[in-house]
Coordinates of C-alpha atoms in Angstrom, one line a residue:
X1 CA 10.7 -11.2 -29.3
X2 CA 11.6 -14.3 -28.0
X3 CA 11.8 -14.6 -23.9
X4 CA 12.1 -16.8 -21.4
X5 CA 9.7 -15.5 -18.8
X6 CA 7.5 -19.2 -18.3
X7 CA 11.1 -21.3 -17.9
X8 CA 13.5 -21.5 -14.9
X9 CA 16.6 -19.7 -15.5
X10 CA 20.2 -19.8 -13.8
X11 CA 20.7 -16.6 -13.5
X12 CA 16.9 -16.0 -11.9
X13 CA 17.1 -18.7 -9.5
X14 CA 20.5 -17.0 -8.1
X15 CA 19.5 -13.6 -7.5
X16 CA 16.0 -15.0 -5.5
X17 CA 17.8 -16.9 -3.6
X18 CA 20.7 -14.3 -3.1
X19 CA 17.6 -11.9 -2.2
X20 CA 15.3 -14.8 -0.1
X21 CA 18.5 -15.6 1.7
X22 CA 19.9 -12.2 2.8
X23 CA 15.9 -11.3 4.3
X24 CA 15.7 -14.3 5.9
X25 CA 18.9 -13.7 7.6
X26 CA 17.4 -10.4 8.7
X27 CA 14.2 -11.6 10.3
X28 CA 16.4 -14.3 12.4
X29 CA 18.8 -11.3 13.3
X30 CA 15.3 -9.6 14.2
X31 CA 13.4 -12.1 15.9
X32 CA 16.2 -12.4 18.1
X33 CA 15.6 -8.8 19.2
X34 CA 11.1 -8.8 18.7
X35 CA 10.0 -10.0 22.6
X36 CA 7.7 -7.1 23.3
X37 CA 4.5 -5.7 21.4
X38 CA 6.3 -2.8 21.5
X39 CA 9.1 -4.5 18.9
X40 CA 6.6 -6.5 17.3
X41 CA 4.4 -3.5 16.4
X42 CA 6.8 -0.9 16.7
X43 CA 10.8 -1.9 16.2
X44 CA 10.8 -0.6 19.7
X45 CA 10.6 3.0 18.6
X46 CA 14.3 2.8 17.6
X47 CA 14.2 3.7 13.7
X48 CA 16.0 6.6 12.4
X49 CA 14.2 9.2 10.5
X50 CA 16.5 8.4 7.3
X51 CA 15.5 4.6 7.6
X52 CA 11.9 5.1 7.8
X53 CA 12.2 7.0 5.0
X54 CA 13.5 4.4 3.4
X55 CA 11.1 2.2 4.8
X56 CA 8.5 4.1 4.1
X57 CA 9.4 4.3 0.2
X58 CA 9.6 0.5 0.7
X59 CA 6.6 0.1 1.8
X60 CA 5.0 2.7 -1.0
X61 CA 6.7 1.4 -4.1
X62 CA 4.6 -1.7 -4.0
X63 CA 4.0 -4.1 -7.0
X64 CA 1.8 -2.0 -8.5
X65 CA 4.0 0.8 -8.5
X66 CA 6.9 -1.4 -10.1
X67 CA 4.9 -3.9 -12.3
X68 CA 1.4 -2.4 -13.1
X69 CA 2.1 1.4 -13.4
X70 CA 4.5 0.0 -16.2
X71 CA 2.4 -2.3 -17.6
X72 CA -0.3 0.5 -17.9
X73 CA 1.9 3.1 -19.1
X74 CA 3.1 0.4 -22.0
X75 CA -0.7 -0.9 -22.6
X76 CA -2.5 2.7 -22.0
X77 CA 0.0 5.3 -22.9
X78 CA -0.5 8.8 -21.0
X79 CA -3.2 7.8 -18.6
X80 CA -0.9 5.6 -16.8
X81 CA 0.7 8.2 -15.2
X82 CA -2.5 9.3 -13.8
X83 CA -1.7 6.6 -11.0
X84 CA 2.4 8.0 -10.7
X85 CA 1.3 11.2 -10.2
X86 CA -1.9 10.5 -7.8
X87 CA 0.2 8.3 -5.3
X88 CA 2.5 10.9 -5.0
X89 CA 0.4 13.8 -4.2
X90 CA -1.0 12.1 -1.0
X91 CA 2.8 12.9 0.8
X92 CA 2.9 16.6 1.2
X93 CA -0.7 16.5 2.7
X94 CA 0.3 13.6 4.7
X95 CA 3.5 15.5 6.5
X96 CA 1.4 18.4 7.2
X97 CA -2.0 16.8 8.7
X98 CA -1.3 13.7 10.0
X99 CA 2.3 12.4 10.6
X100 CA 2.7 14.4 13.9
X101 CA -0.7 13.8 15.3
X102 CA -0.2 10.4 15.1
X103 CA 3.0 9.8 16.4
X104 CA 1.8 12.0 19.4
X105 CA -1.4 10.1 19.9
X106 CA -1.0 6.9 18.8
X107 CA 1.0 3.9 20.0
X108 CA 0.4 0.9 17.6
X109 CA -2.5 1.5 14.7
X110 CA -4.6 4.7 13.9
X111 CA -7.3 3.2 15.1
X112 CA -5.4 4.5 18.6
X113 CA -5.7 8.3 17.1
X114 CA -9.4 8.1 16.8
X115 CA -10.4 6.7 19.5
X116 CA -8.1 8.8 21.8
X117 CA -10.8 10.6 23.5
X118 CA -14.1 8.3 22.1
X119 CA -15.5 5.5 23.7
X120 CA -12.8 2.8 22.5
X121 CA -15.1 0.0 21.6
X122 CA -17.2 0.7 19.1
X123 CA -14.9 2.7 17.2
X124 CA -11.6 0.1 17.8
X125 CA -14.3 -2.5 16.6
X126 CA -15.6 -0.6 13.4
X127 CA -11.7 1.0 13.0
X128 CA -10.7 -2.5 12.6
X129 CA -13.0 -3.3 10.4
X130 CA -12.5 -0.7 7.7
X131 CA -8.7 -1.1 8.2
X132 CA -8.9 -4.4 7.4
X133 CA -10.6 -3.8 4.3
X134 CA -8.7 -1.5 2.8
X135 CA -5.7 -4.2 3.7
X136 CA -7.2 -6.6 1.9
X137 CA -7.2 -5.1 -1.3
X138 CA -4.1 -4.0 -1.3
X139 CA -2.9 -7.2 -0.5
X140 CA -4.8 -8.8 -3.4
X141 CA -3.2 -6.6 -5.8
X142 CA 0.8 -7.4 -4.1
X143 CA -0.7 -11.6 -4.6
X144 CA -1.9 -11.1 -8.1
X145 CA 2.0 -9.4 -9.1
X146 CA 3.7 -12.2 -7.1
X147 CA 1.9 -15.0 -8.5
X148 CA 2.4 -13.7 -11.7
X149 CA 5.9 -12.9 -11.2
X150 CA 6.8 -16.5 -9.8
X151 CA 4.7 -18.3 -11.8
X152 CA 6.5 -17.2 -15.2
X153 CA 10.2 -16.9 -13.7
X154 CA 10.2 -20.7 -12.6
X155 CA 7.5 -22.1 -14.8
X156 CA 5.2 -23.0 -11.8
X157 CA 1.4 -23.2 -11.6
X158 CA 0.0 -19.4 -11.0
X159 CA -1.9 -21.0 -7.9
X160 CA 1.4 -22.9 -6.3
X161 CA 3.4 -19.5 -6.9
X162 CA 1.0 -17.6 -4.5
X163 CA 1.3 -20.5 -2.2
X164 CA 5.1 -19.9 -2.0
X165 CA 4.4 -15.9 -1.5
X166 CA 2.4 -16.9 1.0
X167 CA 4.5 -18.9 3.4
X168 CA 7.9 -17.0 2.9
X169 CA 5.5 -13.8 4.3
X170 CA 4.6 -16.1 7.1
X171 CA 7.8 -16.2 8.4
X172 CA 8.9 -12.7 8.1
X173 CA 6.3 -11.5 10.0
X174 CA 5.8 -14.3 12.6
X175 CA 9.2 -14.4 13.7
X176 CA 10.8 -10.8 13.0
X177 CA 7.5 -9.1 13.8
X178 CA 8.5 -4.7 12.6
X179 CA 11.9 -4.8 12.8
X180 CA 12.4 -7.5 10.3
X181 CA 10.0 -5.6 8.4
X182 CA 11.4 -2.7 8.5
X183 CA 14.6 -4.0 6.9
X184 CA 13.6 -5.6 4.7
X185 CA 11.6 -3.0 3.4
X186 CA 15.3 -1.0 3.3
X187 CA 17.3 -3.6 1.4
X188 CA 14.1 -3.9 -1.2
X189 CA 13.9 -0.3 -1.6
X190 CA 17.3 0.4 -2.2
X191 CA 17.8 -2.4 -4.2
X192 CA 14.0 -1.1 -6.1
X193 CA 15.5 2.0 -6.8
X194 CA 19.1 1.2 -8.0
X195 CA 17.3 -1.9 -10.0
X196 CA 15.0 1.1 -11.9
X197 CA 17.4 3.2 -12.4
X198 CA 20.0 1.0 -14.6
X199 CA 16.3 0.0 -16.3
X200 CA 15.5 4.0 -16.8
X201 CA 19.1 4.6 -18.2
X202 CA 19.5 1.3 -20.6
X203 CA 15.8 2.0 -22.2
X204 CA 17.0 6.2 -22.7
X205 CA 20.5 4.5 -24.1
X206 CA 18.4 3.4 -26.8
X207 CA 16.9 6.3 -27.9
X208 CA 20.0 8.8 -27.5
X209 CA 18.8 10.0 -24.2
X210 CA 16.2 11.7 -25.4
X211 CA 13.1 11.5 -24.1
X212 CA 11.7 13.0 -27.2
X213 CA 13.0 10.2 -29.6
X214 CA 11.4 7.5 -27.1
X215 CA 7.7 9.6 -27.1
X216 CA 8.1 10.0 -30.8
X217 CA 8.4 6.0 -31.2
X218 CA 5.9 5.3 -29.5
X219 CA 3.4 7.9 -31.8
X220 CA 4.8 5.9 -34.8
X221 CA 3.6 2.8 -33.7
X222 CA 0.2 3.4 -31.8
X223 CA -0.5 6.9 -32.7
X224 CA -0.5 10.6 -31.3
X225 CA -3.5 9.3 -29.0
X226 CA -0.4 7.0 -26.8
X227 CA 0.7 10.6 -25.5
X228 CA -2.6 11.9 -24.7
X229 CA -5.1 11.9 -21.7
X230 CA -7.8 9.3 -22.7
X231 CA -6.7 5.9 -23.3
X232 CA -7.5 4.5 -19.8
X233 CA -10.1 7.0 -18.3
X234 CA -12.3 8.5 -20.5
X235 CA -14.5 10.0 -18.3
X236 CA -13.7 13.2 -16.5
X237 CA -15.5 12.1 -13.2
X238 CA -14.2 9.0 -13.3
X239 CA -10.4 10.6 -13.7
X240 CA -11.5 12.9 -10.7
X241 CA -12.7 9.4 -8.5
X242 CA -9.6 8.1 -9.1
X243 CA -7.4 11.6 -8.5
X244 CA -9.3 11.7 -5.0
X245 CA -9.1 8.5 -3.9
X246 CA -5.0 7.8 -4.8
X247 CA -4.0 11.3 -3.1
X248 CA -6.4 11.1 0.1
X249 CA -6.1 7.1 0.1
X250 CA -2.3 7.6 1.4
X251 CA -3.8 9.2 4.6
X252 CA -5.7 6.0 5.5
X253 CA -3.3 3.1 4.8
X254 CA -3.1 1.5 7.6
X255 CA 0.4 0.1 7.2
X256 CA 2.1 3.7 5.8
X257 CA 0.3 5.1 8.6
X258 CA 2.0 2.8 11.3
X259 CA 5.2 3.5 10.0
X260 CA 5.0 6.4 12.2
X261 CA 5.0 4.5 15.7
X262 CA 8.3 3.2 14.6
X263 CA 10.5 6.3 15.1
X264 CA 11.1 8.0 18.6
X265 CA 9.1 11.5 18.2
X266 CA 7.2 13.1 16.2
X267 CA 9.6 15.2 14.5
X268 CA 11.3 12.2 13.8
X269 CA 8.1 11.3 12.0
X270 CA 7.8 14.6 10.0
X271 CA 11.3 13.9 8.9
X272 CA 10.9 10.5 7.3
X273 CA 8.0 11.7 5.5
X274 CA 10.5 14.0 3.5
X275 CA 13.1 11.8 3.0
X276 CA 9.9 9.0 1.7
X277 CA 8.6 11.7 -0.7
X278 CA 12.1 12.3 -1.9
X279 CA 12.9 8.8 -2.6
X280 CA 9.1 8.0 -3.7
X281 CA 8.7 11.3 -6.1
X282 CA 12.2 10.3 -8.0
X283 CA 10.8 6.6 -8.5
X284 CA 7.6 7.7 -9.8
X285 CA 9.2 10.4 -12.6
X286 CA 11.5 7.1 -13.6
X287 CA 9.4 4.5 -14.0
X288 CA 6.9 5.8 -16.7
X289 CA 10.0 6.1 -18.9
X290 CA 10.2 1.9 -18.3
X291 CA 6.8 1.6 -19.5
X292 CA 7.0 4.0 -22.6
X293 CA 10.0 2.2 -23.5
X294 CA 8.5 -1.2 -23.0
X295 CA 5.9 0.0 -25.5
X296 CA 8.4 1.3 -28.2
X297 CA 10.5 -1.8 -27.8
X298 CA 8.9 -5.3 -27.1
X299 CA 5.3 -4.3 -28.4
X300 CA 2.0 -4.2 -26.9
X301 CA 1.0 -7.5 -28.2
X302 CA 3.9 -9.2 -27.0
X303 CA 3.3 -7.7 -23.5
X304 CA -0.3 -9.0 -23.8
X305 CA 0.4 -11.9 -24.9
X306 CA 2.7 -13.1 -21.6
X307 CA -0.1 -11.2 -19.2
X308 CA -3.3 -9.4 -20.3
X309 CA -2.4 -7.0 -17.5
X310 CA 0.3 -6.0 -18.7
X311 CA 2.3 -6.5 -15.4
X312 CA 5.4 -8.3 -16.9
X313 CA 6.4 -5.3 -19.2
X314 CA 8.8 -4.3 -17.0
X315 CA 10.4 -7.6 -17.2
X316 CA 10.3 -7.8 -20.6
X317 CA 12.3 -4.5 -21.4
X318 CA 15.1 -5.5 -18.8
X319 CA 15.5 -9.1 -20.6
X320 CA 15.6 -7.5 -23.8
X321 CA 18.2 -4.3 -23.0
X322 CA 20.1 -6.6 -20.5
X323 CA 19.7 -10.0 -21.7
X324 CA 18.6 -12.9 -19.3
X325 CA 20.8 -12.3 -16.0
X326 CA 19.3 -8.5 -15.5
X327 CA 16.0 -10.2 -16.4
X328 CA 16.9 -12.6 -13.3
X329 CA 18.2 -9.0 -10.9
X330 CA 14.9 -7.5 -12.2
X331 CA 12.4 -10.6 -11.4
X332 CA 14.1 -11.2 -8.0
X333 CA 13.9 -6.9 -7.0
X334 CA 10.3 -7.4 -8.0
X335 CA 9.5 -10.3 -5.3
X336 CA 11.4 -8.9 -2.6
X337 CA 9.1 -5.9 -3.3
X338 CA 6.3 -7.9 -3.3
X339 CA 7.3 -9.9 -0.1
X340 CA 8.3 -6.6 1.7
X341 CA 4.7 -5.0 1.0
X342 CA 2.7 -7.9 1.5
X343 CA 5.1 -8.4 5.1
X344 CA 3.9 -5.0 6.4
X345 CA 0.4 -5.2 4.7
X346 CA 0.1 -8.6 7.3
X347 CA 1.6 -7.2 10.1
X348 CA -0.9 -4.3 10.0
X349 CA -4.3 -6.4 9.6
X350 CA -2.7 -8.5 12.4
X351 CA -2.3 -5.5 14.9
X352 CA -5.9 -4.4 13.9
X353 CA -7.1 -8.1 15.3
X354 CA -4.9 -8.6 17.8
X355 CA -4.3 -4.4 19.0
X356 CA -7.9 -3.1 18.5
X357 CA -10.4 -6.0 18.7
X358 CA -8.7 -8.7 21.2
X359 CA -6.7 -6.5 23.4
X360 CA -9.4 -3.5 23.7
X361 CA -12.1 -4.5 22.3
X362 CA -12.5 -8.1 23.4
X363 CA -10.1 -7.7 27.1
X364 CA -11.1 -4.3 27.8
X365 CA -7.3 -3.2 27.6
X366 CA -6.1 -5.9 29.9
X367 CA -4.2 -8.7 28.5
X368 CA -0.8 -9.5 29.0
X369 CA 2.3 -9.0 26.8
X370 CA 2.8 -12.6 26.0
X371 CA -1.0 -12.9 25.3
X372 CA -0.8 -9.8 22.8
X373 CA 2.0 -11.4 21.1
X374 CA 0.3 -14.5 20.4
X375 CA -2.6 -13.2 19.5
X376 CA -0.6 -10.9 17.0
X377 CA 1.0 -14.2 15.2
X378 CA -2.5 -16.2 15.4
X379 CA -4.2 -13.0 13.3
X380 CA -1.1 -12.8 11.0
X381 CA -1.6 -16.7 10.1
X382 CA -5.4 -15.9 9.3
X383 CA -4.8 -12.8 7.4
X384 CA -2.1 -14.6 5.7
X385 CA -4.1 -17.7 4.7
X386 CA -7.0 -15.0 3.2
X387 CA -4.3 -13.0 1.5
X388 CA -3.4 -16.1 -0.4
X389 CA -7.5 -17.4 -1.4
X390 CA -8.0 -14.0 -2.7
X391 CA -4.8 -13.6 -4.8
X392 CA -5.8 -16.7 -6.4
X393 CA -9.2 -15.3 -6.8
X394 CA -8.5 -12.7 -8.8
X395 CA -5.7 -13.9 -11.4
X396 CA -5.0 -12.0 -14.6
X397 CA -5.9 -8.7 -13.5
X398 CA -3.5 -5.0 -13.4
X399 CA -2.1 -4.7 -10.0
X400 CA -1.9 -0.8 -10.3
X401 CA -5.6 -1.0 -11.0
X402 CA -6.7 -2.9 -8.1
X403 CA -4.3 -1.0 -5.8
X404 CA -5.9 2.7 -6.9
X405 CA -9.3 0.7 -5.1
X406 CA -7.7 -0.2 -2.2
X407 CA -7.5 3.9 -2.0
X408 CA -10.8 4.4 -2.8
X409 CA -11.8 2.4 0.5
X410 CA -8.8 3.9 2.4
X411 CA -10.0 7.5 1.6
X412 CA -13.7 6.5 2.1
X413 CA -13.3 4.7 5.2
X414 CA -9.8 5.5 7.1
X415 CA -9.5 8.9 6.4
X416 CA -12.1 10.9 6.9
X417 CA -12.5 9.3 10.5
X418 CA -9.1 10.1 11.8
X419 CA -9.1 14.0 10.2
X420 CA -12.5 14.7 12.1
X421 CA -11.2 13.7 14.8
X422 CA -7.8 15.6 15.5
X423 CA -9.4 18.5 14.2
X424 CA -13.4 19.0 15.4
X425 CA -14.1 19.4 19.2
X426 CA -17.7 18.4 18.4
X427 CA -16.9 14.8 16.8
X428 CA -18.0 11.8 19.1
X429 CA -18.0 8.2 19.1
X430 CA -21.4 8.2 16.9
X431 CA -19.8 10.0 14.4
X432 CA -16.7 7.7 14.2
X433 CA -18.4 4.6 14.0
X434 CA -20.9 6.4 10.9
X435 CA -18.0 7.8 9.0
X436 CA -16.2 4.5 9.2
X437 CA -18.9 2.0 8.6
X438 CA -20.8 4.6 5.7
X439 CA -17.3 4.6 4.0
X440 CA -15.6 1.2 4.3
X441 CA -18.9 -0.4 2.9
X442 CA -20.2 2.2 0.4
X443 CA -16.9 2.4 -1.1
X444 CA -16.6 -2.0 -1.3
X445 CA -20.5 -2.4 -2.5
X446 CA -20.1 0.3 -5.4
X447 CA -16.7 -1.2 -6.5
X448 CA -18.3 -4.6 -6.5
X449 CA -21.8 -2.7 -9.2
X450 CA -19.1 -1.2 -10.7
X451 CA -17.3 -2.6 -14.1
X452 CA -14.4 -3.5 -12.5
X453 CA -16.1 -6.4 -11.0
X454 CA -19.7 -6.9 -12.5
X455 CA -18.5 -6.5 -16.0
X456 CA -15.1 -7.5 -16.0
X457 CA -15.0 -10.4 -13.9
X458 CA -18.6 -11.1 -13.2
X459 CA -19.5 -11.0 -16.9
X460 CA -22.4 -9.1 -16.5
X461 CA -23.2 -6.8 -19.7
X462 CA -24.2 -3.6 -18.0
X463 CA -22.4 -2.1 -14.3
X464 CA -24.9 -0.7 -11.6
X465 CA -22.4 1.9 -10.7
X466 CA -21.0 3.4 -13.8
X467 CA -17.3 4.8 -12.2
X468 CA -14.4 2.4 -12.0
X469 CA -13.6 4.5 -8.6
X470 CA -15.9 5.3 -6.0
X471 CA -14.4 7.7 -3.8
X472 CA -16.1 10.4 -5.5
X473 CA -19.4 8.9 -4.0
X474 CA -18.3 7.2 -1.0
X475 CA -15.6 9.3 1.0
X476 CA -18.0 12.7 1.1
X477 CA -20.4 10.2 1.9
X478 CA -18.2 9.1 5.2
X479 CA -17.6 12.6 6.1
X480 CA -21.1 13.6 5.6
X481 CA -22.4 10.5 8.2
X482 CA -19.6 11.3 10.9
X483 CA -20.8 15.1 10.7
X484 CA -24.5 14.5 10.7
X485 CA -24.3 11.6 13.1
X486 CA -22.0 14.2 15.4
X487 CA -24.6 16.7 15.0
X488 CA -27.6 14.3 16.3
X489 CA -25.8 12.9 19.5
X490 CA -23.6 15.0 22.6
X491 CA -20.7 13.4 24.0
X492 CA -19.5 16.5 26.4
X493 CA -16.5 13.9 27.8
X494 CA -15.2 13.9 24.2
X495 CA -15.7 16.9 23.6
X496 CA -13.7 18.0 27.2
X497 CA -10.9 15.5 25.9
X498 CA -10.3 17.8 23.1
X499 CA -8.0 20.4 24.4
X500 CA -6.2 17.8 26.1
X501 CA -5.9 15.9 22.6
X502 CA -4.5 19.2 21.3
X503 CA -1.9 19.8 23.7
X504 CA -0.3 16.4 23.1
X505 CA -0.7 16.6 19.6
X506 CA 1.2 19.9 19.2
X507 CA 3.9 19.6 22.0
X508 CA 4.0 15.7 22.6
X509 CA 3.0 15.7 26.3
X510 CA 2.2 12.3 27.8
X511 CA 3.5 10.9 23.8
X512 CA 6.0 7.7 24.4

């Protein structure tokens, strides 16, 4: 198959700027609106329930949703949808345990949830810092798909690509702050979704609509095993690692998780997790179809031979079933998805500087509006310039894989934390600051033993850690620390807080 992917195209260079245009027009109309922390962090508290959904979807059907669940899918066959079906799982529990809690408790990041009745410090400080690092590789995974993406659609260096990313971010967030965000995150997912679907239904087209016909091409060419569990995870613990960390992971993002301070109450925020799951659930029983028929159509080697990820082979099918300018519609859906994710990625490791160290940590709760704000776009600058060094870092690898460990240290660091404390009296600020620290580090020292980084990028011929994915290890680990550490030390003024933290999480008293 012949493509163009690696040279400029007409029809590719219209539809991003089309796309590039029409958000950058949003953030202006936003930044117009974004004085107070309130809008930057927040939109002001004015989203709907149906467009959080929507941005919530947005902000879920990242890069390695589109591109690298795909790619696997096309390169691995069954156990691709290992990562379809985990990041899905993650919603129900999240409408259920935490979306109400934190829109009662909260105000800006969850951070705010468990430190409600701790000492605020210590556990905004270490809340921060395990926030951070589960933003980080997320964001490495959305820089790795765009520099990719850009790279082959215009024929620039991979390293200038990210570069671009980088800055057009920048100015979302800077000047639009949530709001901008949060629409942008609306066009791109319904945009994501309409893109996908024309994808789904040209790829079935070919094979009479029947799924069947599509599986059965796929066996022809690469064997029964295609269809079958085994051909990414072999090992049932490992497949277990990875099944704990993507559904549990969800409940620690830090930027899904603020989503939540955006709408006006908290049934508002029950709400928008069911129209998300909707939206997100139909997305992720389409695009394994993409990737099957990506396989069955352009060939595995091809798809290798553009990116050993496999990340273009979504792409690759829409050039091939709609020629070059759907290839261009495709591409340019893909980077606002990337922009949109790696927009609310930044504007959440900027509140966790600029919300929970500087503002509480550093002023004790005391600095001004103005000063919060300018702290806000200062963190988002550095978080930014990071986000770039590390997607050039780690070039050439699947962007669904390196999301599923962002997970791992959400579920091993983020979560654990903020379930303990909505719902055990006796959990204190010791117990916090254990669970978080125990499980943000754990998680990132075993994924740097494991093969994902000693063997595969470090070269090394034998991993220390034998899992891909920790989270087996490292979230009971957390739990285990905040429980124990709980146990060794009294706090009887958190512990008095508790009721109070009840009655406002159930009923919303003294919620904004």
């Amino acid at each position: 198959m012949q493509s163009t992917l690696g040279s400029p195209t007409a029809s590719a260079v219209i539809f991003f700027l089309v796309i590039v245009a029409l958000t950058l027009v949003v953030t202006y109309w936003a930044a117009r609106r974004t004085k107070s922390t309130s809008e930057f962090y927040a939109a002001g508290r004015s989203i709907s329930p149906l467009q959080n959904g929507l941005a919530l979807a947005g902000d879920y059907m990242s890069a390695a949703s589109f591109l690298g669940i795909a790619g696997l899918v096309a390169l691995r066959g069954y156990d691709g949808m290992i990562y379809a079906t985990g990041w899905l799982v993650g919603w129900p529990a999240l409408m259920f345990l935490i979306a109400e809690p934190l829109r009662n408790l909260g105000k800006f990041t969850f951070a705010d949830v468990v430190a409600f009745r701790l000492r605020q410090v210590p556990v905004r400080i270490a809340s921060a810092v395990g926030g951070i690092l589960t933003l980080l590789f997320y964001v490495l995974a959305q820089m790795v798909g765009a520099g990719n993406l850009i790279s082959l659609m215009f024929g620039l260096p991979y390293e200038w690509a990210v570069v671009g990313v980088g800055v057009v971010m920048l100015m979302y967030v800077l000047f639009g702050g949530m709001i901008a965000t949060t629409w942008v995150q609306i066009i791109k997912a319904i945009l994501l979704l309409f893109g996908v679907t024309l994808l789904t239904l040209l790829v079935l087209a070919r094979f009479d609509f029947s799924p069947g016909q599509l599986y059965a091409a796929v066996a022809s060419q690469y064997g029964q095993a295609a269809l079958e569990p085994g051909g990414l995870v072999t090992d049932p613990i490992d497949a277990i690692s990875l099944g704990l960390a993507l559904m549990f992971g969800l409940l620690g993002l830090p930027h899904i998780l603020m989503r939540f301070y955006t709408v006006p109450d908290a049934r508002a925020a029950r709400s928008s997790v069911l129209y998300a799951t909707g939206l997100i659930g139909y997305f992720y029983l389409i695009i394994p179809i993409v990737g099957f028929g990506a396989s069955a159509l352009v060939g595995r080697d091809v798809i290798r031979s553009i990116d050993p990820g496999g990340n273009m082979a979504a792409p690759l099918v829409a050039e091939m079933l709609g020629g070059t300018p759907f290839l261009g519609f495709i591409a340019a859906v893909a980077f606002a998805t990337i922009l949109a994710v790696v927009a609310g990625l930044t504007l959440a490791g900027a509140s966790a500087l600029s919300h929970d160290i500087f503002t509480h940590a550093v002023r004790k709760g005391n600095a001004t509006e103005a000063e919060q704000v300018r702290v806000a776009r200062l963190a988002t600058v550095a978080f930014g310039l990071v986000a770039v060094g590390l997607g050039i870092l780690f070039k050439g690898q699947n962007v669904a894989f390196m999301v599923g460990l962002a997970f791992a240290v959400a579920a091993s660091a983020n979560f654990p934390p903020l379930l303990l404390s909505i719902t055990w009296r006796r959990f204190n600020t010791a117990g916090a600051v254990s669970a978080i620290v125990v499980g943000a580090f754990l998680s990132v020292i075993l994924i740097v033993l494991s093969p994902t980084v000693w063997v595969d990028l470090l070269h090394r011929p034998d991993a220390i850690f034998p899992l891909r994915n920790p989270a087996i290890v490292s979230m009971p680990a957390s739990f285990l620390a905040g429980v124990i550490a709980s146990f060794l030390t009294r706090e009887p003024e958190a512990e008095a807080k508790f009721d109070d933290e009840k009655l406002r999480t159930y009923l919303g008293v003294g919620a904004e």
